[in-house]
Structure formats: C-alpha cells, structure tokens
C-alpha cells in the first residue's frame, strides 16, 4: 500500500513538473515572438473578427419576442476574453475562440431565448467533455483518414468564402449603396494581394482601424452619439428550466456536436500541425477539454456558446506575424528556410485583454462600434481566411500530410520499406493511391457543401474510404483464391507445393 502511494505521489509530482516546464517554455515562446514583431502579432489577433463579430452582434441584438437578447454582449466579451488568455498561455498557438455556428443559426432562425441558447452550449460541452475524459475522442481521431480531415478543412474554407459573399454585399456607410461597396471591397482585395510584398504592414490591424473610424464617423453624423458610452459589467447567473434545456439541447445542441467534434477539435489540431510545424500541436483531448470548460463556465451567465475553429486558426495564421528570418537564429536552430514564419499565443492573449476590458467597462461602446462596422471589410478578411484553409488541401499527397511524413527523410528523400533511401524526388504514393486520396477528399468536400453539414461530409468521405478498402479486400481475396488452385491444361490440379506457404 505504501509503495502504491509513493508511486502515485511520484507520478503526480513528475506530471506537475512537466506541466510547469511546458508552460514556462510556452511563456518564453510567446514573449520572444511578441517582442520580435509586436505589430504583426496584434494584426494576427484581429484576423478572425470576420466570423466572430457578425454572429456575436446578431445574437446580442436579437430580442423580438423577449426583453432580454439571446446572449449578453458584455458577458460574452468577458468570458471569451478570459478564454483567449487561457488558451494563449496553455497552447502557445493562436487558437481562436469563435461562436458555435450551428447553435447560432438555429437560435437566430427560431428566436431562442437566453436560457435555450445557454442550454445548447451546456449540452455540447457535456458531450465533448465526456468524449475527451474517456479517451473516445482520441480513439476516434486515430481512425479518421487524413483525406477526410483535409476534406473537412477545405470544405470549411469554401464555406467561409461563400459566407463572405453575404458580407461583401452589405452597403458600406458613408460611401453609398450602389457601386460604393464594390469599390471599397475591390480596394481591400487589392491591398490583400499586395500584402505579401509589404510584410511589415499589419493588414488586419489597418482594416479594423479604418472600419472603426468609419463606424465612429457614421454614428456621430447620424446624431446617435449616445451609443458610444461606457458601462460597467453587471454579471448574473441563472439556471435553465428543464423545458429550456430540452429545447436547446435537442434542437440546437444535437446538430452542433458533430461540427464541434470534427471542425473545432479534430480539424483544428490537424491544421495546427500543418501550419505550425515548429510548435507542438495540442492534443484533441486538451482542445476538447478547453471547449468543455469555456462553455461550462460562461453559459450559466449568458455568454455565447464558443469553440475553437479551424477557420479562425487559418485567419490568425494568415494575418499574423510574418517576418524575414534572422540569419543567426536560423543558423542556431538549423533552419534552412529563407523565410521563418512564427505564430504564438501572444496574439490571442492581446485580443483577450482587449475583449476583457471592453466587457468590463465599455460594452455599450463596443456594441455601437460593432453594429456600425462596415461588414464588407470583414468579408475581405473572411475570404483570406477561407483561401488559407482551402490551400491546406495542396499537401494531401506530399510530405506535408501527417500520415506521409514518416515516409520522408529530413533531406526530402523517400525511405524504402527496408530502411534504405531511394532516389531524391521519388513519389511515395502510386498514381492510384494519389487519385484515391483526392477522391476521398473531394467527396468529403462535396457532401459538406451540398448539405451544409460537416457530419454528412464526414460520412460521405468515410463511406468512400471504406469502399476503396472493400475493393482492395475483395481483390486480395480473389488473387489469393486464384493462386491457391492452379489448373493445368488437362484440368488436373497444378503444382500446389510450388506456391508460397502463405497462399497454400
């Protein structure tokens, strides 16, 4: 008994020391990255506002049947800000905090009250937490083929691009309702295309500042300046009734579970490994528990149900720190790239601090700015994030794919099964394998876009994957059967002893 207690104490102490060391390393990485390029980290922190602001504003403004809106904006800013800060320190990557889109769409369409929205978020948190704690989420992730995961990512990218079209069509304040918004969007697109030529210019920060100025001018010229006022956060908690929980869980939470599991946990961890290979990717269990804790804490106070999305991570990456690699640093780290791309959790820590301060002291001011912010400027940022996600599909049949990396050496030479190296530039996949992987990814994308549902896209991709496996199995059985029995020309049994032992 004493040996067991001592062993348990030693295990706990070791885990504590490992965790403390890991958090210290993440803190140093965040600090060094922010010191090197603070403006770029700040710009990256604003990259996913295109998907955050429209949904958050719509839920915070909806009160057609109820005196109280579906969510509390001040509470959402406070708790999502705290979640940003926590994830920045815990993971060291720009892991975004975004709305649960399936819940938001149902809540807006069916005019949910605050208790029903909170119930939907709590039910999703409970399911994701159960899958994470039991290890089922990790088990499930290991059995999903990479082409299906990339199909979900690319499909999410196309979904963002389609969604950006609705934002780009909104007339821009102070410019006009005919061709003004087209000109503004065109100029923003041109600036986006020129951004790689001028990496020191923080694009997202510039767009947000311009949009904020337009919003303030629009509010003041419309003689509605009382919207720009300060206000202290007044939190209050509530417990949803059984009827509210039933409505929220069944009508909104049930549809959100596959979206959160596939896109906000599994796909975001895979995308992190693809985009940020120099940083340890978070485990699906850790991300699942993060989603669970964010909603189990905030939803009781009227906060918007949130999760981590691959689209938001792509936006943070797209508009984040990009700087020429310091030669001494590259030589020290053994880097052989001319350009070093760094992303850290410092960007979302900064965003979390801004959201926290706005929620605590200036929620009415923030809501006034958010409501008047030009939506077409946000649309351009959403397009950029969508294109970043779509580009992830390019690495499906290369060393960038997680399931193919062990088939490459550090020099890009493909290793043969016996451990010897083949010719440089050889292909690790046959043409048939490459076509199959592309087909699985394409079927996943098609199912997701056609039905606007990640779960259907996932099932379509898995059915395609299983059909190819079934074909291989049947072909192998047929080949084995033909090899077991060879008939001579006169119809007698052939020389079975000459066959390999595995086929006799």
C-alpha atoms as one frame of an Amber mdcrd trajectory, in Angstrom:
protein
   0.000   0.000   0.000   2.814   2.379   0.907   4.621   1.545  -2.333   1.480
   2.328  -4.293   1.021   5.672  -2.523   4.678   6.576  -3.069   4.443   5.648
  -6.740   1.310   7.733  -7.167   2.925  10.700  -5.430   5.986  10.378  -7.657
   3.800  10.239 -10.775   1.804  13.328  -9.744   4.976  15.232  -8.930   6.520
  14.327 -12.291   3.402  15.413 -14.177   3.342  18.673 -12.229   6.983  19.413
 -13.035   6.471  18.528 -16.709   3.434  20.781 -16.936   5.226  23.648 -15.237
   8.184  23.252 -17.595   5.903  23.177 -20.613   4.028  26.302 -19.509   7.322
  28.085 -18.889   8.523  27.195 -22.401   5.256  28.419 -23.916   5.517  31.671
 -21.959   9.049  32.252 -23.251   7.989  31.464 -26.804   5.030  33.859 -26.617
   7.161  36.621 -25.134  10.007  36.278 -27.631   7.626  36.200 -30.600   5.728
  39.279 -29.401   8.930  41.222 -28.764  10.227  40.392 -32.219   7.152  41.605
 -34.130   4.512  43.169 -31.857   2.528  44.846 -34.642   2.226  41.624 -36.584
   1.031  39.708 -33.536  -1.564  42.413 -32.875  -2.671  42.256 -36.509  -2.958
  38.473 -36.328  -5.158  38.726 -33.241  -7.789  40.565 -35.310  -7.764  38.066
 -38.175 -10.884  36.106 -37.196 -13.139  39.078 -36.403 -14.911  38.499 -39.708
 -16.554  35.346 -38.350 -16.826  36.493 -34.727 -18.440  39.933 -34.972 -21.445
  39.284 -37.279 -22.686  36.288 -35.278 -21.996  37.874 -31.894 -23.747  41.110
 -32.908 -26.780  39.249 -34.275 -27.254  37.198 -31.093 -26.673  40.204 -28.820
 -29.238  42.281 -30.739 -31.977  39.679 -31.139 -34.926  40.330 -28.829 -38.037
  40.130 -30.984 -40.062  38.040 -28.512 -38.052  38.665 -25.360 -36.942  41.747
 -23.463 -33.512  40.172 -22.917 -31.387  39.350 -26.007 -30.264  35.809 -26.726
 -26.819  36.465 -25.209 -25.216  39.138 -23.061 -22.585  41.022 -25.085 -20.654
  42.203 -22.028 -20.601  38.705 -20.528 -19.554  37.197 -23.857 -16.679  39.669
 -24.159 -15.524  38.942 -20.598 -15.628  35.146 -20.755 -14.386  34.819 -24.333
 -11.584  37.221 -23.439 -10.615  35.072 -20.471 -10.768  32.002 -22.735  -8.436
  33.723 -25.226  -5.939  34.476 -22.481  -6.074  30.932 -21.117  -5.603  29.244
 -24.490  -2.751  31.586 -25.378  -0.856  30.626 -22.226  -1.815  26.940 -22.333
  -1.165  26.088 -26.001   1.213  28.756 -27.311  -0.558  28.991 -30.684  -3.200
  31.462 -31.951  -6.083  29.123 -31.149  -9.222  31.226 -31.696 -12.382  31.437
 -29.626 -15.344  31.539 -32.001 -19.126  31.159 -31.898 -20.747  27.754 -32.224
 -22.227  28.415 -35.660 -24.861  25.661 -35.733 -26.291  26.837 -32.407 -26.189
  30.465 -33.559 -28.007  29.739 -36.815 -30.788  27.790 -35.069 -31.083  30.401
 -32.312 -31.446  33.206 -34.855 -33.877  31.289 -37.066 -36.122  30.119 -34.213
 -35.729  33.149 -31.944 -34.295  31.309 -28.927 -34.245  32.956 -25.530 -31.126
  33.204 -23.409 -31.843  30.038 -21.393 -32.296  27.951 -24.549 -29.046  29.237
 -26.070 -27.199  28.516 -22.831 -28.727  25.023 -22.662 -27.498  24.255 -26.174
 -23.952  25.279 -25.226 -24.028  23.314 -21.983 -25.251  20.152 -23.723 -22.450
  20.316 -26.311 -19.908  20.935 -23.558 -21.157  17.878 -21.691 -20.873  15.574
 -24.727 -17.437  16.859 -25.785 -16.208  16.663 -22.195 -17.354  13.048 -21.877
 -15.626  12.082 -25.139 -12.434  13.829 -24.025 -12.233  12.418 -20.493 -12.977
   8.839 -21.567 -10.401   8.950 -24.368 -13.052   8.213 -27.000 -12.194  11.429
 -28.831  -8.538  10.386 -29.150  -9.571   6.884 -30.258 -11.982   8.331 -32.808
  -9.350  10.725 -34.211  -6.794   7.960 -34.802  -9.260   6.147 -37.053 -10.130
   9.047 -39.334  -8.069   9.030 -42.550  -6.158  12.202 -43.380  -8.038  12.806
 -46.679 -11.312  13.044 -44.741  -9.815  15.524 -42.240  -8.409  17.653 -45.038
 -11.761  17.464 -46.814 -13.430  18.932 -43.729 -10.803  21.694 -43.599 -11.082
  22.556 -47.298 -14.879  22.393 -47.110 -14.807  24.798 -44.177 -12.649  27.114
 -46.280 -15.143  27.132 -49.158 -17.949  27.689 -46.653 -16.160  30.768 -45.329
 -15.701  32.120 -48.854 -19.406  31.646 -49.613 -20.311  33.282 -46.306 -18.017
  36.220 -47.145 -20.168  36.928 -50.184 -23.089  37.884 -47.944 -20.858  40.306
 -46.042 -19.430  41.868 -49.202 -22.911  42.745 -50.474 -23.753  44.913 -47.449
 -23.661  48.635 -48.390 -20.760  50.481 -46.822 -21.574  53.516 -44.610 -20.501
  56.948 -45.921 -19.776  55.542 -49.399 -23.109  54.643 -50.939 -25.427  51.787
 -51.736 -24.754  51.309 -55.466 -21.147  50.886 -56.521 -19.521  52.244 -53.377
 -19.301  48.914 -51.565 -17.918  47.283 -54.718 -15.128  49.848 -54.952 -14.341
  49.536 -51.242 -14.200  45.736 -51.434 -12.055  45.903 -54.575  -9.560  48.227
 -52.907  -9.434  45.956 -49.857  -8.827  42.930 -52.109  -6.011  44.706 -53.935
  -4.429  45.595 -50.619  -4.754  41.949 -49.574  -2.978  40.801 -52.737  -0.187
  43.313 -52.185   0.254  42.332 -48.550   2.997  39.707 -49.169   5.082  42.412
 -50.885   4.921  44.587 -47.763   5.063  42.132 -44.837   5.760  44.871 -42.299
   2.301  46.409 -42.815  -0.244  44.854 -40.409  -3.139  44.365 -42.815  -5.824
  43.222 -40.374  -4.966  45.986 -37.911  -5.210  48.600 -40.669  -8.572  47.245
 -41.845 -10.006  47.217 -38.316  -8.794  50.765 -37.596 -10.255  52.066 -40.862
 -13.537  50.291 -40.157 -13.662  51.657 -36.597 -13.108  55.215 -37.842 -15.884
  54.811 -40.428 -18.186  53.422 -37.723 -17.496  56.305 -35.316 -17.999  58.923
 -38.030 -21.221  57.237 -39.117 -22.564  57.186 -35.556 -21.668  60.820 -34.808
 -23.045  62.161 -38.100 -26.323  60.302 -37.546 -26.760  62.141 -34.208 -26.667
  58.883 -32.302 -23.561  59.566 -30.225 -25.209  58.243 -27.050 -24.422  54.762
 -28.353 -20.750  55.485 -27.683 -20.956  55.311 -23.905 -19.237  53.368 -21.184
 -20.883  50.868 -18.867 -19.753  48.531 -16.100 -20.311  44.789 -16.371 -23.099
  43.527 -14.116 -22.953  39.739 -14.117 -25.766  37.486 -13.025 -26.160  33.728
 -13.197 -29.244  31.686 -13.989 -30.267  28.038 -14.276 -32.206  26.977 -17.399
 -35.516  25.265 -16.805 -35.960  21.629 -17.882 -38.115  22.694 -20.830 -35.499
  25.246 -21.969 -32.737  22.659 -21.658 -34.733  20.144 -23.695 -35.378  22.663
 -26.484 -31.788  23.935 -26.566 -30.139  20.522 -26.375 -32.320  18.741 -28.930
 -32.995  21.489 -31.463 -29.574  23.214 -31.481 -27.039  21.295 -29.413 -27.534
  17.991 -31.207 -26.568  19.478 -34.571 -23.578  21.283 -33.085 -21.899  18.176
 -31.609 -20.518  16.757 -34.886 -19.473  20.239 -36.054 -17.577  20.903 -32.829
 -16.010  17.449 -32.732 -14.881  17.420 -36.359 -14.072  21.052 -37.150 -13.374
  22.632 -33.760 -11.329  19.809 -32.239 -10.034  17.226 -34.732  -9.576  19.508
 -37.768  -8.087  22.367 -35.746  -5.446  20.081 -34.194  -4.524  18.723 -37.623
  -4.412  22.243 -39.078  -2.150  23.374 -36.261   0.322  20.633 -37.139   0.146
  21.615 -40.825   0.538  25.372 -40.411   2.788  25.463 -37.343   5.204  22.537
 -37.556   7.722  24.298 -35.307   5.254  24.336 -32.393   3.886  21.266 -30.647
   0.296  20.785 -31.742  -2.260  20.465 -28.933  -3.877  17.083 -28.437  -7.530
  16.571 -29.286  -8.167  15.733 -25.630  -6.719  19.056 -24.476  -8.687  21.039
 -27.053 -11.855  19.104 -26.223 -11.455  19.865 -22.529 -10.815  23.520 -23.387
 -14.123  23.687 -25.290 -15.846  21.985 -22.373 -14.537  24.358 -19.718 -15.244
  27.520 -21.736 -18.922  26.668 -22.025 -19.451  25.043 -18.626 -18.282  28.297
 -17.030 -19.635  31.015 -19.295 -23.049  29.746 -20.398 -24.520  29.991 -16.880
 -24.008  33.770 -17.108 -25.476  34.292 -20.579 -22.257  34.056 -22.557 -22.367
  32.967 -26.185 -21.504  29.259 -26.718 -17.982  29.171 -28.137 -15.457  26.701
 -29.520 -12.135  26.607 -31.385 -12.496  26.684 -35.170 -10.114  25.788 -37.979
 -11.310  28.824 -39.940 -10.345  31.130 -37.120  -6.933  29.500 -36.792  -6.375
  29.963 -40.536  -7.315  33.644 -40.210  -4.996  34.146 -37.236  -2.223  32.472
 -39.198  -2.927  34.410 -42.405  -2.818  37.840 -40.773  -0.285  37.030 -38.071
   3.429  37.618 -37.689   5.429  37.026 -40.851   8.970  38.270 -40.839  12.308
  37.573 -42.513  14.270  35.037 -40.534  17.246  36.377 -38.639  20.313  34.637
 -40.082  21.879  33.935 -36.706  18.612  32.499 -35.400  18.212  30.305 -38.484
  21.772  29.001 -38.150  21.299  28.350 -34.440  18.066  26.423 -34.974  19.361
  24.652 -38.054  16.703  26.251 -40.234  17.311  26.189 -43.959  14.388  28.394
 -44.985  14.813  31.941 -46.215  11.590  32.949 -44.514  10.683  31.973 -40.970
   7.008  32.084 -40.048   6.196  32.342 -36.384   2.808  32.369 -34.710   2.337
  32.346 -30.984  -0.317  32.614 -28.330   0.677  36.234 -27.695  -1.721  37.411
 -30.400  -4.844  35.967 -28.810  -3.667  36.954 -25.331  -3.657  40.541 -26.590
  -7.113  40.050 -28.135  -8.351  38.520 -24.884  -7.162  41.525 -22.870  -8.943
  43.921 -25.246 -12.180  41.926 -25.081 -11.937  41.646 -21.309 -11.513  45.419
 -20.857 -14.367  46.177 -23.262 -16.655  43.725 -21.492 -15.845  45.027 -18.036
 -16.037  48.754 -18.743 -17.320  49.582 -22.240 -19.786  47.011 -23.580 -22.301
  49.654 -24.851 -19.466  51.462 -26.667 -18.295  48.177 -28.203 -21.794  47.247
 -29.351 -22.225  50.639 -31.026 -18.941  50.230 -32.923 -19.672  46.612 -33.842
 -23.139  47.434 -35.206 -21.811  50.257 -37.409 -18.650  48.470 -38.543 -18.519
  48.031 -42.369 -19.345  44.391 -42.979 -17.728  44.261 -46.420 -14.323  44.988
 -44.899 -14.845  41.980 -42.655 -15.849  39.988 -45.728 -12.444  40.501 -47.335
 -10.760  39.128 -44.204 -13.098  36.130 -44.229 -12.176  35.416 -47.866  -8.476
  35.446 -46.952  -9.085  33.003 -44.104 -11.108  30.754 -46.395  -8.375  30.709
 -49.027  -5.833  29.784 -46.353  -7.959  26.799 -45.361  -8.520  25.732 -48.962
  -4.759  25.809 -49.524  -4.302  23.142 -46.861  -5.582  20.575 -49.356  -2.489
  21.044 -51.531  -0.372  18.985 -49.125  -2.643  15.925 -49.264  -0.204  13.770
 -51.260   3.049  15.369 -50.115   5.302  15.205 -47.080   3.080  17.859 -45.520
   0.376  15.258 -44.856   0.589  13.828 -41.344   0.298  10.215 -42.481   3.081
  10.600 -45.079   5.717  12.456 -43.080   7.397   9.293 -41.840   7.967   8.270
 -45.461  10.349  11.173 -45.942  13.813  11.777 -44.524  14.918  15.201 -43.382
  16.505  15.765 -46.808  13.294  15.048 -48.669  14.434  11.575 -49.778  11.869
   8.829 -49.636  12.699   5.840 -47.484  12.091   2.351 -48.794  10.380  -0.248
 -46.600  13.703  -1.888 -45.690  15.060   1.387 -44.357  17.334   2.251 -47.281
  16.884   5.528 -49.087  15.512   5.798 -52.574  16.072   8.408 -55.186  15.562
  12.033 -54.279  12.305  13.330 -55.683  10.669   9.893 -55.965   6.949   9.640
 -55.223   5.882   7.824 -52.015   2.446   7.109 -53.464   1.384   5.333 -56.615
  -0.831   7.133 -59.091  -3.797   5.036 -57.987  -3.210   5.909 -54.324  -2.965
   9.604 -55.149  -6.237   9.521 -57.090  -7.969   7.661 -54.287  -6.881  10.204
 -51.672  -8.018  13.091 -53.864 -11.350  11.349 -54.463 -11.967  10.839 -50.735
 -11.160  14.479 -50.008 -13.362  15.679 -52.885 -16.316  13.536 -51.762 -15.971
  14.912 -48.225 -15.957  18.488 -49.543 -18.939  17.835 -51.803 -21.037  16.330
 -49.009 -20.194  19.187 -46.651 -21.026  21.918 -49.174 -24.103  20.248 -50.670
 -25.841  19.691 -47.336 -24.148  22.482 -45.324 -23.323  19.869 -42.700 -19.917
  18.645 -41.518 -21.349  15.337 -40.319 -22.756  14.462 -43.755 -19.478  15.399
 -45.408 -17.622  13.242 -42.894 -19.906  10.249 -43.500 -19.595  10.655 -47.277
 -15.808  10.703 -47.052 -15.701   7.697 -44.735 -18.035   5.693 -46.998 -15.756
   6.473 -49.939 -12.719   5.411 -47.885 -14.401   2.171 -46.788 -15.478   1.385
 -50.355 -11.850   1.578 -51.510 -10.819  -0.660 -48.611 -13.540  -3.160 -49.557
 -12.327  -3.193 -53.166  -8.785  -3.927 -52.003 -10.025  -6.695 -49.725 -12.074
  -8.353 -52.462  -9.239  -8.036 -54.949  -6.800  -9.610 -52.476  -9.200 -12.491
 -51.766  -9.685 -13.107 -55.480  -5.948 -13.048 -56.123  -5.358 -15.409 -53.199
  -8.000 -17.803 -54.478  -6.538 -17.836 -57.946  -3.101 -18.567 -56.504  -4.240
 -21.452 -54.298  -5.586 -23.548 -57.129  -3.837 -23.605 -60.479  -5.332 -25.910
 -63.053  -3.244 -27.432 -65.824  -4.369 -27.555 -69.425  -5.835 -31.054 -68.946
  -7.907 -29.873 -65.942  -5.853 -31.613 -63.235  -4.557 -29.933 -60.062  -1.349
 -27.985 -60.583   1.795 -27.996 -58.526   0.473 -26.530 -55.300   3.698 -27.281
 -53.475   5.436 -24.732 -55.703   3.214 -21.968 -54.302   4.311 -19.791 -51.384
   3.416 -21.124 -47.962   1.143 -18.135 -47.273  -1.002 -18.997 -50.340  -1.288
 -22.789 -49.927
